[in-house]
C-alpha cells in the first residue's frame, strides 16, 4: 500500500468518527453499556494513546536514529508478528482482546474536546505516514511501542493502526446504538 492510500484511509476514518459521533452530547460520549465496556470517549482516548505511542518510533525511523532490536533481523519473526497482530485487530475478528495497561483510557469521563484531540492526532498520523514513503520502499522494520521485541514492517504498522481504528469505530457504533436504545 502506498502512503497516499494510508493517508486516505486515515482521513476516511476521521470523517466517519466525526460524522457518527460529532453530534453526541457529553452524556452520550461518556455512556458505558456496562462496567467492563468502554464509552465512545474512552475508545477515542484509547486510539489517541495507541497512535501517539508510535510517533516517537516513526520520528526516530525518519531521522535515521532508530535502533532495531535483534528480533527485527530475523525475517520469519518479523513476518509472524506482523501477520498475527494485523489479524488480531481486523474489524471482523470477533475475539475480544485486552489492551496493555499503558493504552487504557486514563480516566472514566472526558469532555467533548476528545473528538478535537482525536482529529489532531489523526492529522499527526497522516503527517508521519506522508514522511515515511522512502521507508516504506525500503521495507523498514519497527517494533511495537508496547514491547520492543515484537517487530513488523512499517507498512504493517500502518495497516495495524488503520484496522485498529476501524475495529474501534465499529465498537463505538455499537455503544451508541445501545445508548440510543435506552432513550
PDB file of C-alpha atoms in Angstrom:
ATOM      1  CA  UNK A   1       0.000   0.000   0.000  1.00  0.00           C
ATOM      2  CA  UNK A   2       1.335   3.447  -0.841  1.00  0.00           C
ATOM      3  CA  UNK A   3       1.498   6.366   1.558  1.00  0.00           C
ATOM      4  CA  UNK A   4      -1.408   8.153  -0.125  1.00  0.00           C
ATOM      5  CA  UNK A   5      -3.621   5.101   0.333  1.00  0.00           C
ATOM      6  CA  UNK A   6      -2.842   5.033   4.063  1.00  0.00           C
ATOM      7  CA  UNK A   7      -3.416   8.783   4.323  1.00  0.00           C
ATOM      8  CA  UNK A   8      -6.757   8.404   2.538  1.00  0.00           C
ATOM      9  CA  UNK A   9      -7.824   5.598   4.901  1.00  0.00           C
ATOM     10  CA  UNK A  10      -6.921   7.669   7.977  1.00  0.00           C
ATOM     11  CA  UNK A  11      -8.836  10.631   6.530  1.00  0.00           C
ATOM     12  CA  UNK A  12     -11.869   8.418   5.822  1.00  0.00           C
ATOM     13  CA  UNK A  13     -11.821   7.178   9.408  1.00  0.00           C
ATOM     14  CA  UNK A  14     -11.534  10.729  10.746  1.00  0.00           C
ATOM     15  CA  UNK A  15     -14.603  11.695   8.728  1.00  0.00           C
ATOM     16  CA  UNK A  16     -16.511   8.583   9.860  1.00  0.00           C
ATOM     17  CA  UNK A  17     -15.786   9.274  13.531  1.00  0.00           C
ATOM     18  CA  UNK A  18     -16.759  12.948  13.164  1.00  0.00           C
ATOM     19  CA  UNK A  19     -19.976  12.173  11.282  1.00  0.00           C
ATOM     20  CA  UNK A  20     -21.060   9.408  13.625  1.00  0.00           C
ATOM     21  CA  UNK A  21     -20.086  10.952  16.963  1.00  0.00           C
ATOM     22  CA  UNK A  22     -19.580  14.682  16.347  1.00  0.00           C
ATOM     23  CA  UNK A  23     -23.207  15.418  17.246  1.00  0.00           C
ATOM     24  CA  UNK A  24     -23.088  13.460  20.516  1.00  0.00           C
ATOM     25  CA  UNK A  25     -23.571  15.307  23.773  1.00  0.00           C
ATOM     26  CA  UNK A  26     -21.340  14.753  26.782  1.00  0.00           C
ATOM     27  CA  UNK A  27     -23.626  12.140  28.338  1.00  0.00           C
ATOM     28  CA  UNK A  28     -23.668  10.105  25.135  1.00  0.00           C
ATOM     29  CA  UNK A  29     -19.890  10.305  24.669  1.00  0.00           C
ATOM     30  CA  UNK A  30     -19.340   9.085  28.231  1.00  0.00           C
ATOM     31  CA  UNK A  31     -22.105   6.443  28.315  1.00  0.00           C
ATOM     32  CA  UNK A  32     -20.837   2.951  29.188  1.00  0.00           C
ATOM     33  CA  UNK A  33     -23.120  -0.016  28.390  1.00  0.00           C
ATOM     34  CA  UNK A  34     -21.718  -1.828  31.429  1.00  0.00           C
ATOM     35  CA  UNK A  35     -18.814  -1.613  33.851  1.00  0.00           C
ATOM     36  CA  UNK A  36     -16.495  -3.719  31.676  1.00  0.00           C
ATOM     37  CA  UNK A  37     -17.161  -1.778  28.468  1.00  0.00           C
ATOM     38  CA  UNK A  38     -15.665   1.487  27.278  1.00  0.00           C
ATOM     39  CA  UNK A  39     -17.589   4.607  26.384  1.00  0.00           C
ATOM     40  CA  UNK A  40     -17.188   6.288  22.993  1.00  0.00           C
ATOM     41  CA  UNK A  41     -14.927   8.870  24.646  1.00  0.00           C
ATOM     42  CA  UNK A  42     -12.792   6.142  26.216  1.00  0.00           C
ATOM     43  CA  UNK A  43     -12.474   4.435  22.835  1.00  0.00           C
ATOM     44  CA  UNK A  44     -11.273   7.710  21.326  1.00  0.00           C
ATOM     45  CA  UNK A  45      -8.832   8.211  24.216  1.00  0.00           C
ATOM     46  CA  UNK A  46      -7.502   4.687  23.656  1.00  0.00           C
ATOM     47  CA  UNK A  47      -6.974   5.332  19.928  1.00  0.00           C
ATOM     48  CA  UNK A  48      -5.178   8.582  20.744  1.00  0.00           C
ATOM     49  CA  UNK A  49      -2.848   6.782  23.179  1.00  0.00           C
ATOM     50  CA  UNK A  50      -2.076   3.950  20.772  1.00  0.00           C
ATOM     51  CA  UNK A  51      -1.416   6.225  17.804  1.00  0.00           C
ATOM     52  CA  UNK A  52       0.692   8.668  19.819  1.00  0.00           C
ATOM     53  CA  UNK A  53       2.777   5.827  21.234  1.00  0.00           C
ATOM     54  CA  UNK A  54       4.027   5.126  17.702  1.00  0.00           C
ATOM     55  CA  UNK A  55       5.006   8.730  16.934  1.00  0.00           C
ATOM     56  CA  UNK A  56       8.436   8.702  18.648  1.00  0.00           C
ATOM     57  CA  UNK A  57       9.299   5.475  16.802  1.00  0.00           C
ATOM     58  CA  UNK A  58       8.200   6.948  13.469  1.00  0.00           C
ATOM     59  CA  UNK A  59      10.280  10.068  14.146  1.00  0.00           C
ATOM     60  CA  UNK A  60      13.353   8.017  15.062  1.00  0.00           C
ATOM     61  CA  UNK A  61      12.969   5.981  11.862  1.00  0.00           C
ATOM     62  CA  UNK A  62      12.519   9.110   9.748  1.00  0.00           C
ATOM     63  CA  UNK A  63      15.589  10.735  11.321  1.00  0.00           C
ATOM     64  CA  UNK A  64      17.720   7.603  10.933  1.00  0.00           C
ATOM     65  CA  UNK A  65      18.092   7.267  14.711  1.00  0.00           C
ATOM     66  CA  UNK A  66      16.024   4.126  15.216  1.00  0.00           C
ATOM     67  CA  UNK A  67      17.790   1.154  16.792  1.00  0.00           C
ATOM     68  CA  UNK A  68      16.276  -2.107  15.588  1.00  0.00           C
ATOM     69  CA  UNK A  69      16.064  -4.845  18.237  1.00  0.00           C
ATOM     70  CA  UNK A  70      17.715  -8.170  17.450  1.00  0.00           C
ATOM     71  CA  UNK A  71      14.337  -9.788  16.697  1.00  0.00           C
ATOM     72  CA  UNK A  72      13.951  -7.339  13.806  1.00  0.00           C
ATOM     73  CA  UNK A  73      16.802  -9.060  11.991  1.00  0.00           C
ATOM     74  CA  UNK A  74      15.011 -12.414  11.888  1.00  0.00           C
ATOM     75  CA  UNK A  75      12.729 -12.436   8.852  1.00  0.00           C
ATOM     76  CA  UNK A  76      10.264 -15.099   9.946  1.00  0.00           C
ATOM     77  CA  UNK A  77       9.822 -13.353  13.325  1.00  0.00           C
ATOM     78  CA  UNK A  78       9.027 -10.054  11.596  1.00  0.00           C
ATOM     79  CA  UNK A  79       6.500 -11.762   9.324  1.00  0.00           C
ATOM     80  CA  UNK A  80       4.954 -13.818  12.135  1.00  0.00           C
ATOM     81  CA  UNK A  81       4.375 -10.870  14.466  1.00  0.00           C
ATOM     82  CA  UNK A  82       3.125  -8.669  11.643  1.00  0.00           C
ATOM     83  CA  UNK A  83       0.577 -11.194  10.392  1.00  0.00           C
ATOM     84  CA  UNK A  84      -0.538 -12.153  13.903  1.00  0.00           C
ATOM     85  CA  UNK A  85      -1.083  -8.591  15.106  1.00  0.00           C
ATOM     86  CA  UNK A  86      -2.752  -7.468  11.899  1.00  0.00           C
ATOM     87  CA  UNK A  87      -5.158 -10.398  12.061  1.00  0.00           C
ATOM     88  CA  UNK A  88      -5.990  -9.670  15.713  1.00  0.00           C
ATOM     89  CA  UNK A  89      -7.098  -6.074  15.048  1.00  0.00           C
ATOM     90  CA  UNK A  90      -9.244  -6.707  11.977  1.00  0.00           C
ATOM     91  CA  UNK A  91     -12.801  -5.383  12.416  1.00  0.00           C
ATOM     92  CA  UNK A  92     -14.274  -8.781  11.552  1.00  0.00           C
ATOM     93  CA  UNK A  93     -12.246 -10.549  14.276  1.00  0.00           C
ATOM     94  CA  UNK A  94     -14.851 -11.387  16.904  1.00  0.00           C
ATOM     95  CA  UNK A  95     -12.478 -12.355  19.693  1.00  0.00           C
ATOM     96  CA  UNK A  96     -12.286  -9.583  22.255  1.00  0.00           C
ATOM     97  CA  UNK A  97      -8.746  -8.743  23.263  1.00  0.00           C
ATOM     98  CA  UNK A  98      -7.461  -6.792  26.211  1.00  0.00           C
ATOM     99  CA  UNK A  99      -5.064  -3.912  25.794  1.00  0.00           C
ATOM    100  CA  UNK A 100      -1.782  -3.210  27.530  1.00  0.00           C
ATOM    101  CA  UNK A 101      -2.150  -1.020  30.642  1.00  0.00           C
ATOM    102  CA  UNK A 102      -0.403   1.963  29.043  1.00  0.00           C
ATOM    103  CA  UNK A 103      -3.006   2.092  26.278  1.00  0.00           C
ATOM    104  CA  UNK A 104      -6.052   2.024  28.538  1.00  0.00           C
ATOM    105  CA  UNK A 105      -8.018   5.278  28.891  1.00  0.00           C
ATOM    106  CA  UNK A 106      -6.594   7.307  31.775  1.00  0.00           C
ATOM    107  CA  UNK A 107      -9.974   8.325  33.155  1.00  0.00           C
ATOM    108  CA  UNK A 108     -13.663   7.491  33.158  1.00  0.00           C
ATOM    109  CA  UNK A 109     -15.135  10.681  31.684  1.00  0.00           C
ATOM    110  CA  UNK A 110     -13.978  13.124  29.037  1.00  0.00           C
ATOM    111  CA  UNK A 111     -15.134  16.449  27.620  1.00  0.00           C
ATOM    112  CA  UNK A 112     -16.329  16.986  24.053  1.00  0.00           C
ATOM    113  CA  UNK A 113     -12.743  18.066  23.308  1.00  0.00           C
ATOM    114  CA  UNK A 114     -11.853  14.381  22.944  1.00  0.00           C
ATOM    115  CA  UNK A 115     -13.084  14.459  19.322  1.00  0.00           C
ATOM    116  CA  UNK A 116     -10.948  17.516  18.568  1.00  0.00           C
ATOM    117  CA  UNK A 117      -7.923  15.844  20.136  1.00  0.00           C
ATOM    118  CA  UNK A 118      -8.617  12.671  18.148  1.00  0.00           C
ATOM    119  CA  UNK A 119      -8.703  14.632  14.886  1.00  0.00           C
ATOM    120  CA  UNK A 120      -5.458  16.419  15.789  1.00  0.00           C
ATOM    121  CA  UNK A 121      -3.761  13.077  16.379  1.00  0.00           C
ATOM    122  CA  UNK A 122      -5.175  11.829  13.073  1.00  0.00           C
ATOM    123  CA  UNK A 123      -3.524  14.791  11.326  1.00  0.00           C
ATOM    124  CA  UNK A 124      -0.220  13.985  13.031  1.00  0.00           C
ATOM    125  CA  UNK A 125      -0.560  10.346  11.956  1.00  0.00           C
ATOM    126  CA  UNK A 126      -1.147  11.410   8.348  1.00  0.00           C
ATOM    127  CA  UNK A 127       1.994  13.580   8.517  1.00  0.00           C
ATOM    128  CA  UNK A 128       4.058  10.663   9.808  1.00  0.00           C
ATOM    129  CA  UNK A 129       2.737   8.451   7.029  1.00  0.00           C
ATOM    130  CA  UNK A 130       3.492  11.100   4.421  1.00  0.00           C
ATOM    131  CA  UNK A 131       7.064  11.400   5.708  1.00  0.00           C
ATOM    132  CA  UNK A 132       7.562   7.627   5.514  1.00  0.00           C
ATOM    133  CA  UNK A 133       7.370   6.986   1.781  1.00  0.00           C
ATOM    134  CA  UNK A 134      11.074   6.190   1.394  1.00  0.00           C
ATOM    135  CA  UNK A 135      10.991   3.989   4.497  1.00  0.00           C
ATOM    136  CA  UNK A 136       8.070   2.010   3.083  1.00  0.00           C
ATOM    137  CA  UNK A 137      10.017   1.387  -0.135  1.00  0.00           C
ATOM    138  CA  UNK A 138      12.991   0.269   1.976  1.00  0.00           C
ATOM    139  CA  UNK A 139      10.697  -2.163   3.818  1.00  0.00           C
ATOM    140  CA  UNK A 140      11.694  -0.612   7.139  1.00  0.00           C
ATOM    141  CA  UNK A 141      11.012  -2.609  10.289  1.00  0.00           C
ATOM    142  CA  UNK A 142       9.666  -1.168  13.526  1.00  0.00           C
ATOM    143  CA  UNK A 143       8.923  -2.563  16.958  1.00  0.00           C
ATOM    144  CA  UNK A 144       5.677  -2.333  18.842  1.00  0.00           C
ATOM    145  CA  UNK A 145       5.584   0.544  21.329  1.00  0.00           C
ATOM    146  CA  UNK A 146       4.156  -1.993  23.792  1.00  0.00           C
ATOM    147  CA  UNK A 147       7.090  -4.413  23.510  1.00  0.00           C
ATOM    148  CA  UNK A 148      10.307  -3.661  21.633  1.00  0.00           C
ATOM    149  CA  UNK A 149      10.857  -7.332  20.785  1.00  0.00           C
ATOM    150  CA  UNK A 150       7.585  -7.544  18.831  1.00  0.00           C
ATOM    151  CA  UNK A 151       8.618  -6.390  15.369  1.00  0.00           C
ATOM    152  CA  UNK A 152       6.965  -5.927  11.987  1.00  0.00           C
ATOM    153  CA  UNK A 153       7.336  -3.883   8.836  1.00  0.00           C
ATOM    154  CA  UNK A 154       6.457  -0.197   8.935  1.00  0.00           C
ATOM    155  CA  UNK A 155       3.823  -0.870   6.281  1.00  0.00           C
ATOM    156  CA  UNK A 156       2.276  -3.461   8.595  1.00  0.00           C
ATOM    157  CA  UNK A 157       2.328  -0.933  11.455  1.00  0.00           C
ATOM    158  CA  UNK A 158       0.254   1.455   9.329  1.00  0.00           C
ATOM    159  CA  UNK A 159      -2.100  -1.390   8.369  1.00  0.00           C
ATOM    160  CA  UNK A 160      -2.455  -2.313  12.047  1.00  0.00           C
ATOM    161  CA  UNK A 161      -3.258   1.274  13.053  1.00  0.00           C
ATOM    162  CA  UNK A 162      -5.890   1.670  10.329  1.00  0.00           C
ATOM    163  CA  UNK A 163      -7.521  -1.707  11.047  1.00  0.00           C
ATOM    164  CA  UNK A 164      -7.422  -0.989  14.787  1.00  0.00           C
ATOM    165  CA  UNK A 165      -9.240   2.310  14.256  1.00  0.00           C
ATOM    166  CA  UNK A 166     -11.858   0.627  12.069  1.00  0.00           C
ATOM    167  CA  UNK A 167     -12.393  -2.079  14.695  1.00  0.00           C
ATOM    168  CA  UNK A 168     -12.913   0.524  17.407  1.00  0.00           C
ATOM    169  CA  UNK A 169     -15.161   2.601  15.138  1.00  0.00           C
ATOM    170  CA  UNK A 170     -17.450  -0.440  14.922  1.00  0.00           C
ATOM    171  CA  UNK A 171     -17.248  -0.844  18.713  1.00  0.00           C
ATOM    172  CA  UNK A 172     -18.140   2.829  19.268  1.00  0.00           C
ATOM    173  CA  UNK A 173     -21.113   2.496  16.904  1.00  0.00           C
ATOM    174  CA  UNK A 174     -22.398  -0.431  18.968  1.00  0.00           C
ATOM    175  CA  UNK A 175     -22.057   1.653  22.147  1.00  0.00           C
ATOM    176  CA  UNK A 176     -24.044   4.470  20.505  1.00  0.00           C
ATOM    177  CA  UNK A 177     -26.768   2.028  19.422  1.00  0.00           C
ATOM    178  CA  UNK A 178     -27.056   0.684  22.975  1.00  0.00           C
ATOM    179  CA  UNK A 179     -27.152   4.212  24.414  1.00  0.00           C
ATOM    180  CA  UNK A 180     -29.873   5.266  21.966  1.00  0.00           C
ATOM    181  CA  UNK A 181     -31.929   2.167  22.758  1.00  0.00           C
ATOM    182  CA  UNK A 182     -32.027   3.290  26.412  1.00  0.00           C
ATOM    183  CA  UNK A 183     -33.777   6.548  25.479  1.00  0.00           C
TER     184      UNK A 183
END
